[in-house]
Amino acid sequence: MASSSSSSSFFFVLLFGGGLFLFSFDAEAARVPALYVFGDSTADVGNNNYLEGSHAKANFPHNGVDFPLSRPTGRFSNGYNGVDFLAIHMGFRRSPPPFLSIGNKISHQTMRGTKGANFASGGSGILDSTGSTITTRKQIQYFATIRSNITMQVSTEKATLLISKSIFLISAGGNDIFAFFTQNKAPNESQVKQFIDTLVSAYTDHLKELYNLGARKFSIIDVPPLGCCPYPRSLNPMGSCLDILNELALRFNSAVSVLLHDLSSKMQGMKYSIGSSYNVVSNIIKNPSALGYKEVKTACCGSGKFNGQSGCMPNATYCSDRHRYLYWDMLHPTHATSKYAGVAIYEGSLSFAAPINLRQLVEDNS
Ligand SMILES: *[C@@H]1O[C@H](CO)[C@@H](O)[C@H](O)[C@H]1NC(C)=O
Ligand SMILES: *[C@@H]1O[C@H](CO)[C@@H](O)[C@H](O)[C@H]1NC(C)=O
Ligand SMILES: *[C@@H]1O[C@H](CO)[C@@H](O)[C@H](O)[C@H]1NC(C)=O
């Protein structure tokens, strides 16, 4: 997700040597050879820092206040995001680096994507028409170039094996829903159906493209209850969640669940786990104190109603007890929430990860 500050629409961009040998022992002791990440600001770890003129950035304070060395990295979080925690569960240090930094840094050049790369870009969507940053389609094209580089570093055979055992994580869809909502605040059933069909059809193309490039293990993160984020709440005179956004998220999520089931029955060797960020966030909203939260409506950092009317800019105020807030900014979760989501999606029950959890996907060697 992300926000596009210049226009009136808001997105998840914000909105929303070593490594040469496939089987070499890695200090990180990762359980899969590599992690490749695609999506929007829920997964971005700094690609947008390299985009001139992008408004979907977070490489300034107070973002990163709880990151090692209190450093803003481009993550839309006070610390780590959900991808970092999932990567840690898989045995990596945190998310792989933003692909736009690979090639700019000597240390990353040697790696050239053999342990993974993060292509996610705040503000992007599944549809090419969503946002103005690096679309999902473009992200996959970038993966294709890294894949040819990997093939040059190891043999084609080893590259194929590496890619087939690696995790392909996608966290996208929220910005497409925000963009649709911005155009049409009260869509009727046929408009909703048409939108969801279009979105799912584009998602199908992306998944097939990745499969054709050799991906087999897919970790899909669904869309959270968007209407409960501080920004949509601030638009609601009653201050409650915006139902239409939640309904669109639910419709999209259930269509994605059917899609993955269908694709995996047709595409040989395809395996997947869908992590339900929808159920994770809903669970926190339903049981805040039991889960250690004191604030699930107002963002920690921002300004205006629910701190949801502007992003976490350097002049915004931010809370001190950040581990007790659900939301960091107008659209994104705190480090604490991402940590909880990481556990739920990695090793949680069926309501948080289905048809298998991410751990089962990682450990599946069949
Ligand atoms: C891919 O390899 C080419 C040629 O070695 C290099 O110039 C380019 O930077 C590499 N790209 C990535 C993303 O590693
Ligand atoms: C939905 O809204 C569109 C645009 O206003 C209209 O053309 C269409 O007839 C409506 N469909 C239904 C089923 O109400
Ligand atoms: C922060 O500064 C921007 C201009 O750079 C201004 O539009 C905004 O209202 C300020 N926010 C606060 C909370 O002072």
mmCIF file with all atom_site columns, C-alpha atoms in Angstrom, residues 33-154:
data_model
loop_
_atom_site.group_PDB
_atom_site.id
_atom_site.type_symbol
_atom_site.label_atom_id
_atom_site.label_alt_id
_atom_site.label_comp_id
_atom_site.label_asym_id
_atom_site.label_entity_id
_atom_site.label_seq_id
_atom_site.pdbx_PDB_ins_code
_atom_site.Cartn_x
_atom_site.Cartn_y
_atom_site.Cartn_z
_atom_site.occupancy
_atom_site.B_iso_or_equiv
_atom_site.pdbx_formal_charge
_atom_site.auth_seq_id
_atom_site.auth_comp_id
_atom_site.auth_asym_id
_atom_site.auth_atom_id
_atom_site.pdbx_PDB_model_num
ATOM 1   C CA . PRO A 1 33  ? 17.827 -21.519 -1.193  1.00 0.00 ? 33  PRO A CA 1
ATOM 2   C CA . ALA A 1 34  ? 16.285 -18.114 -1.853  1.00 0.00 ? 34  ALA A CA 1
ATOM 3   C CA . LEU A 1 35  ? 13.332 -15.825 -1.199  1.00 0.00 ? 35  LEU A CA 1
ATOM 4   C CA . TYR A 1 36  ? 11.894 -13.657 -3.977  1.00 0.00 ? 36  TYR A CA 1
ATOM 5   C CA . VAL A 1 37  ? 9.399  -11.004 -2.923  1.00 0.00 ? 37  VAL A CA 1
ATOM 6   C CA . PHE A 1 38  ? 6.812  -9.155  -5.020  1.00 0.00 ? 38  PHE A CA 1
ATOM 7   C CA . GLY A 1 39  ? 4.100  -6.672  -4.121  1.00 0.00 ? 39  GLY A CA 1
ATOM 8   C CA . ASP A 1 40  ? 3.347  -3.269  -2.651  1.00 0.00 ? 40  ASP A CA 1
ATOM 9   C CA . SER A 1 41  ? 4.345  -1.201  0.382   1.00 0.00 ? 41  SER A CA 1
ATOM 10  C CA . THR A 1 42  ? 3.385  -4.025  2.717   1.00 0.00 ? 42  THR A CA 1
ATOM 11  C CA . ALA A 1 43  ? 6.505  -5.792  1.383   1.00 0.00 ? 43  ALA A CA 1
ATOM 12  C CA . ASP A 1 44  ? 8.739  -2.986  0.037   1.00 0.00 ? 44  ASP A CA 1
ATOM 13  C CA . VAL A 1 45  ? 12.114 -2.714  1.791   1.00 0.00 ? 45  VAL A CA 1
ATOM 14  C CA . GLY A 1 46  ? 13.432 0.268   -0.151  1.00 0.00 ? 46  GLY A CA 1
ATOM 15  C CA . ASN A 1 47  ? 13.003 -0.106  -3.912  1.00 0.00 ? 47  ASN A CA 1
ATOM 16  C CA . ASN A 1 48  ? 11.134 3.170   -4.066  1.00 0.00 ? 48  ASN A CA 1
ATOM 17  C CA . ASN A 1 49  ? 14.139 4.985   -2.543  1.00 0.00 ? 49  ASN A CA 1
ATOM 18  C CA . TYR A 1 50  ? 15.659 4.631   -5.997  1.00 0.00 ? 50  TYR A CA 1
ATOM 19  C CA . LEU A 1 51  ? 12.657 6.035   -7.877  1.00 0.00 ? 51  LEU A CA 1
ATOM 20  C CA . GLU A 1 52  ? 13.017 9.707   -8.544  1.00 0.00 ? 52  GLU A CA 1
ATOM 21  C CA . GLY A 1 53  ? 9.812  11.609  -8.159  1.00 0.00 ? 53  GLY A CA 1
ATOM 22  C CA . SER A 1 54  ? 7.944  8.818   -6.378  1.00 0.00 ? 54  SER A CA 1
ATOM 23  C CA . HIS A 1 55  ? 5.705  9.982   -3.559  1.00 0.00 ? 55  HIS A CA 1
ATOM 24  C CA . ALA A 1 56  ? 5.411  6.479   -2.201  1.00 0.00 ? 56  ALA A CA 1
ATOM 25  C CA . LYS A 1 57  ? 8.501  6.593   -0.037  1.00 0.00 ? 57  LYS A CA 1
ATOM 26  C CA . ALA A 1 58  ? 9.335  5.967   3.599   1.00 0.00 ? 58  ALA A CA 1
ATOM 27  C CA . ASN A 1 59  ? 13.091 6.547   3.708   1.00 0.00 ? 59  ASN A CA 1
ATOM 28  C CA . PHE A 1 60  ? 12.851 9.309   6.271   1.00 0.00 ? 60  PHE A CA 1
ATOM 29  C CA . PRO A 1 61  ? 12.076 9.536   9.990   1.00 0.00 ? 61  PRO A CA 1
ATOM 30  C CA . HIS A 1 62  ? 10.151 8.505   11.929  1.00 0.00 ? 62  HIS A CA 1
ATOM 31  C CA . ASN A 1 63  ? 10.018 5.346   9.844   1.00 0.00 ? 63  ASN A CA 1
ATOM 32  C CA . GLY A 1 64  ? 12.669 2.931   11.060  1.00 0.00 ? 64  GLY A CA 1
ATOM 33  C CA . VAL A 1 65  ? 12.839 4.388   14.574  1.00 0.00 ? 65  VAL A CA 1
ATOM 34  C CA . ASP A 1 66  ? 12.925 0.801   15.911  1.00 0.00 ? 66  ASP A CA 1
ATOM 35  C CA . PHE A 1 67  ? 14.998 -0.658  13.062  1.00 0.00 ? 67  PHE A CA 1
ATOM 36  C CA . PRO A 1 68  ? 18.600 -1.593  13.971  1.00 0.00 ? 68  PRO A CA 1
ATOM 37  C CA . LEU A 1 69  ? 20.483 1.719   14.424  1.00 0.00 ? 69  LEU A CA 1
ATOM 38  C CA . SER A 1 70  ? 17.125 3.575   14.247  1.00 0.00 ? 70  SER A CA 1
ATOM 39  C CA . ARG A 1 71  ? 17.579 3.812   10.514  1.00 0.00 ? 71  ARG A CA 1
ATOM 40  C CA . PRO A 1 72  ? 14.861 4.653   7.951   1.00 0.00 ? 72  PRO A CA 1
ATOM 41  C CA . THR A 1 73  ? 15.275 2.126   5.122   1.00 0.00 ? 73  THR A CA 1
ATOM 42  C CA . GLY A 1 74  ? 12.230 2.658   2.969   1.00 0.00 ? 74  GLY A CA 1
ATOM 43  C CA . ARG A 1 75  ? 10.114 0.212   4.972   1.00 0.00 ? 75  ARG A CA 1
ATOM 44  C CA . PHE A 1 76  ? 6.678  1.552   5.910   1.00 0.00 ? 76  PHE A CA 1
ATOM 45  C CA . SER A 1 77  ? 7.148  0.563   9.525   1.00 0.00 ? 77  SER A CA 1
ATOM 46  C CA . ASN A 1 78  ? 8.778  1.662   12.759  1.00 0.00 ? 78  ASN A CA 1
ATOM 47  C CA . GLY A 1 79  ? 10.948 -1.468  12.444  1.00 0.00 ? 79  GLY A CA 1
ATOM 48  C CA . TYR A 1 80  ? 10.623 -4.607  10.365  1.00 0.00 ? 80  TYR A CA 1
ATOM 49  C CA . ASN A 1 81  ? 7.718  -5.375  8.056   1.00 0.00 ? 81  ASN A CA 1
ATOM 50  C CA . GLY A 1 82  ? 5.895  -8.684  7.656   1.00 0.00 ? 82  GLY A CA 1
ATOM 51  C CA . VAL A 1 83  ? 8.275  -9.951  4.974   1.00 0.00 ? 83  VAL A CA 1
ATOM 52  C CA . ASP A 1 84  ? 11.241 -9.464  7.306   1.00 0.00 ? 84  ASP A CA 1
ATOM 53  C CA . PHE A 1 85  ? 9.628  -11.663 9.948   1.00 0.00 ? 85  PHE A CA 1
ATOM 54  C CA . LEU A 1 86  ? 8.662  -14.364 7.445   1.00 0.00 ? 86  LEU A CA 1
ATOM 55  C CA . ALA A 1 87  ? 12.239 -14.300 6.116   1.00 0.00 ? 87  ALA A CA 1
ATOM 56  C CA . ILE A 1 88  ? 13.567 -14.660 9.680   1.00 0.00 ? 88  ILE A CA 1
ATOM 57  C CA . HIS A 1 89  ? 11.337 -17.705 10.224  1.00 0.00 ? 89  HIS A CA 1
ATOM 58  C CA . MET A 1 90  ? 12.832 -19.171 7.042   1.00 0.00 ? 90  MET A CA 1
ATOM 59  C CA . GLY A 1 91  ? 16.311 -18.703 8.494   1.00 0.00 ? 91  GLY A CA 1
ATOM 60  C CA . PHE A 1 92  ? 17.374 -15.506 6.729   1.00 0.00 ? 92  PHE A CA 1
ATOM 61  C CA . ARG A 1 93  ? 18.612 -12.415 8.531   1.00 0.00 ? 93  ARG A CA 1
ATOM 62  C CA . ARG A 1 94  ? 15.620 -10.430 7.261   1.00 0.00 ? 94  ARG A CA 1
ATOM 63  C CA . SER A 1 95  ? 14.065 -9.663  3.857   1.00 0.00 ? 95  SER A CA 1
ATOM 64  C CA . PRO A 1 96  ? 16.433 -9.957  0.912   1.00 0.00 ? 96  PRO A CA 1
ATOM 65  C CA . PRO A 1 97  ? 17.641 -6.530  -0.266  1.00 0.00 ? 97  PRO A CA 1
ATOM 66  C CA . PRO A 1 98  ? 15.668 -4.308  -2.624  1.00 0.00 ? 98  PRO A CA 1
ATOM 67  C CA . PHE A 1 99  ? 16.623 -5.416  -6.137  1.00 0.00 ? 99  PHE A CA 1
ATOM 68  C CA . LEU A 1 100 ? 17.361 -1.832  -7.139  1.00 0.00 ? 100 LEU A CA 1
ATOM 69  C CA . SER A 1 101 ? 20.208 -1.848  -4.586  1.00 0.00 ? 101 SER A CA 1
ATOM 70  C CA . ILE A 1 102 ? 21.711 -5.016  -6.076  1.00 0.00 ? 102 ILE A CA 1
ATOM 71  C CA . GLY A 1 103 ? 24.378 -3.827  -8.434  1.00 0.00 ? 103 GLY A CA 1
ATOM 72  C CA . ASN A 1 104 ? 24.781 -0.544  -6.568  1.00 0.00 ? 104 ASN A CA 1
ATOM 73  C CA . LYS A 1 105 ? 26.501 -2.217  -3.674  1.00 0.00 ? 105 LYS A CA 1
ATOM 74  C CA . ILE A 1 106 ? 29.630 -4.314  -4.116  1.00 0.00 ? 106 ILE A CA 1
ATOM 75  C CA . SER A 1 107 ? 28.568 -6.764  -1.411  1.00 0.00 ? 107 SER A CA 1
ATOM 76  C CA . HIS A 1 108 ? 25.349 -7.459  -3.240  1.00 0.00 ? 108 HIS A CA 1
ATOM 77  C CA . GLN A 1 109 ? 26.964 -7.782  -6.645  1.00 0.00 ? 109 GLN A CA 1
ATOM 78  C CA . THR A 1 110 ? 28.615 -11.023 -5.649  1.00 0.00 ? 110 THR A CA 1
ATOM 79  C CA . MET A 1 111 ? 25.272 -12.356 -4.645  1.00 0.00 ? 111 MET A CA 1
ATOM 80  C CA . ARG A 1 112 ? 23.337 -11.370 -7.759  1.00 0.00 ? 112 ARG A CA 1
ATOM 81  C CA . GLY A 1 113 ? 20.085 -12.730 -6.554  1.00 0.00 ? 113 GLY A CA 1
ATOM 82  C CA . THR A 1 114 ? 21.085 -16.291 -5.703  1.00 0.00 ? 114 THR A CA 1
ATOM 83  C CA . LYS A 1 115 ? 19.735 -15.885 -2.173  1.00 0.00 ? 115 LYS A CA 1
ATOM 84  C CA . GLY A 1 116 ? 16.799 -13.821 -3.243  1.00 0.00 ? 116 GLY A CA 1
ATOM 85  C CA . ALA A 1 117 ? 15.737 -10.300 -3.987  1.00 0.00 ? 117 ALA A CA 1
ATOM 86  C CA . ASN A 1 118 ? 12.863 -8.062  -3.043  1.00 0.00 ? 118 ASN A CA 1
ATOM 87  C CA . PHE A 1 119 ? 11.050 -6.491  -6.005  1.00 0.00 ? 119 PHE A CA 1
ATOM 88  C CA . ALA A 1 120 ? 8.120  -5.005  -4.044  1.00 0.00 ? 120 ALA A CA 1
ATOM 89  C CA . SER A 1 121 ? 7.306  -1.377  -4.671  1.00 0.00 ? 121 SER A CA 1
ATOM 90  C CA . GLY A 1 122 ? 5.044  0.790   -2.546  1.00 0.00 ? 122 GLY A CA 1
ATOM 91  C CA . GLY A 1 123 ? 2.027  2.091   -4.429  1.00 0.00 ? 123 GLY A CA 1
ATOM 92  C CA . SER A 1 124 ? 2.027  -0.729  -6.951  1.00 0.00 ? 124 SER A CA 1
ATOM 93  C CA . GLY A 1 125 ? -0.835 -3.007  -7.835  1.00 0.00 ? 125 GLY A CA 1
ATOM 94  C CA . ILE A 1 126 ? -1.701 -6.213  -9.577  1.00 0.00 ? 126 ILE A CA 1
ATOM 95  C CA . LEU A 1 127 ? -3.216 -4.154  -12.395 1.00 0.00 ? 127 LEU A CA 1
ATOM 96  C CA . ASP A 1 128 ? -0.853 -2.178  -14.594 1.00 0.00 ? 128 ASP A CA 1
ATOM 97  C CA . SER A 1 129 ? -3.180 0.788   -14.200 1.00 0.00 ? 129 SER A CA 1
ATOM 98  C CA . THR A 1 130 ? -2.785 0.957   -10.416 1.00 0.00 ? 130 THR A CA 1
ATOM 99  C CA . GLY A 1 131 ? -0.310 3.440   -8.958  1.00 0.00 ? 131 GLY A CA 1
ATOM 100 C CA . SER A 1 132 ? 2.668  4.873   -10.743 1.00 0.00 ? 132 SER A CA 1
ATOM 101 C CA . THR A 1 133 ? 5.510  2.801   -9.348  1.00 0.00 ? 133 THR A CA 1
ATOM 102 C CA . ILE A 1 134 ? 6.886  -0.616  -10.331 1.00 0.00 ? 134 ILE A CA 1
ATOM 103 C CA . THR A 1 135 ? 3.874  -2.746  -11.235 1.00 0.00 ? 135 THR A CA 1
ATOM 104 C CA . THR A 1 136 ? 3.712  -6.434  -10.392 1.00 0.00 ? 136 THR A CA 1
ATOM 105 C CA . ARG A 1 137 ? 4.174  -7.224  -14.085 1.00 0.00 ? 137 ARG A CA 1
ATOM 106 C CA . LYS A 1 138 ? 7.359  -5.138  -14.179 1.00 0.00 ? 138 LYS A CA 1
ATOM 107 C CA . GLN A 1 139 ? 8.597  -6.750  -10.954 1.00 0.00 ? 139 GLN A CA 1
ATOM 108 C CA . ILE A 1 140 ? 8.284  -10.161 -12.588 1.00 0.00 ? 140 ILE A CA 1
ATOM 109 C CA . GLN A 1 141 ? 10.200 -8.921  -15.639 1.00 0.00 ? 141 GLN A CA 1
ATOM 110 C CA . TYR A 1 142 ? 13.008 -7.831  -13.316 1.00 0.00 ? 142 TYR A CA 1
ATOM 111 C CA . PHE A 1 143 ? 12.985 -11.276 -11.739 1.00 0.00 ? 143 PHE A CA 1
ATOM 112 C CA . ALA A 1 144 ? 13.376 -12.753 -15.233 1.00 0.00 ? 144 ALA A CA 1
ATOM 113 C CA . THR A 1 145 ? 16.612 -10.785 -15.726 1.00 0.00 ? 145 THR A CA 1
ATOM 114 C CA . ILE A 1 146 ? 17.971 -11.846 -12.343 1.00 0.00 ? 146 ILE A CA 1
ATOM 115 C CA . ARG A 1 147 ? 17.065 -15.408 -13.258 1.00 0.00 ? 147 ARG A CA 1
ATOM 116 C CA . SER A 1 148 ? 19.208 -15.227 -16.390 1.00 0.00 ? 148 SER A CA 1
ATOM 117 C CA . ASN A 1 149 ? 22.060 -13.904 -14.275 1.00 0.00 ? 149 ASN A CA 1
ATOM 118 C CA . ILE A 1 150 ? 21.694 -16.814 -11.870 1.00 0.00 ? 150 ILE A CA 1
ATOM 119 C CA . THR A 1 151 ? 21.730 -19.200 -14.808 1.00 0.00 ? 151 THR A CA 1
ATOM 120 C CA . MET A 1 152 ? 25.025 -17.638 -15.906 1.00 0.00 ? 152 MET A CA 1
ATOM 121 C CA . GLN A 1 153 ? 26.545 -18.015 -12.433 1.00 0.00 ? 153 GLN A CA 1
ATOM 122 C CA . VAL A 1 154 ? 25.584 -21.634 -11.858 1.00 0.00 ? 154 VAL A CA 1
#
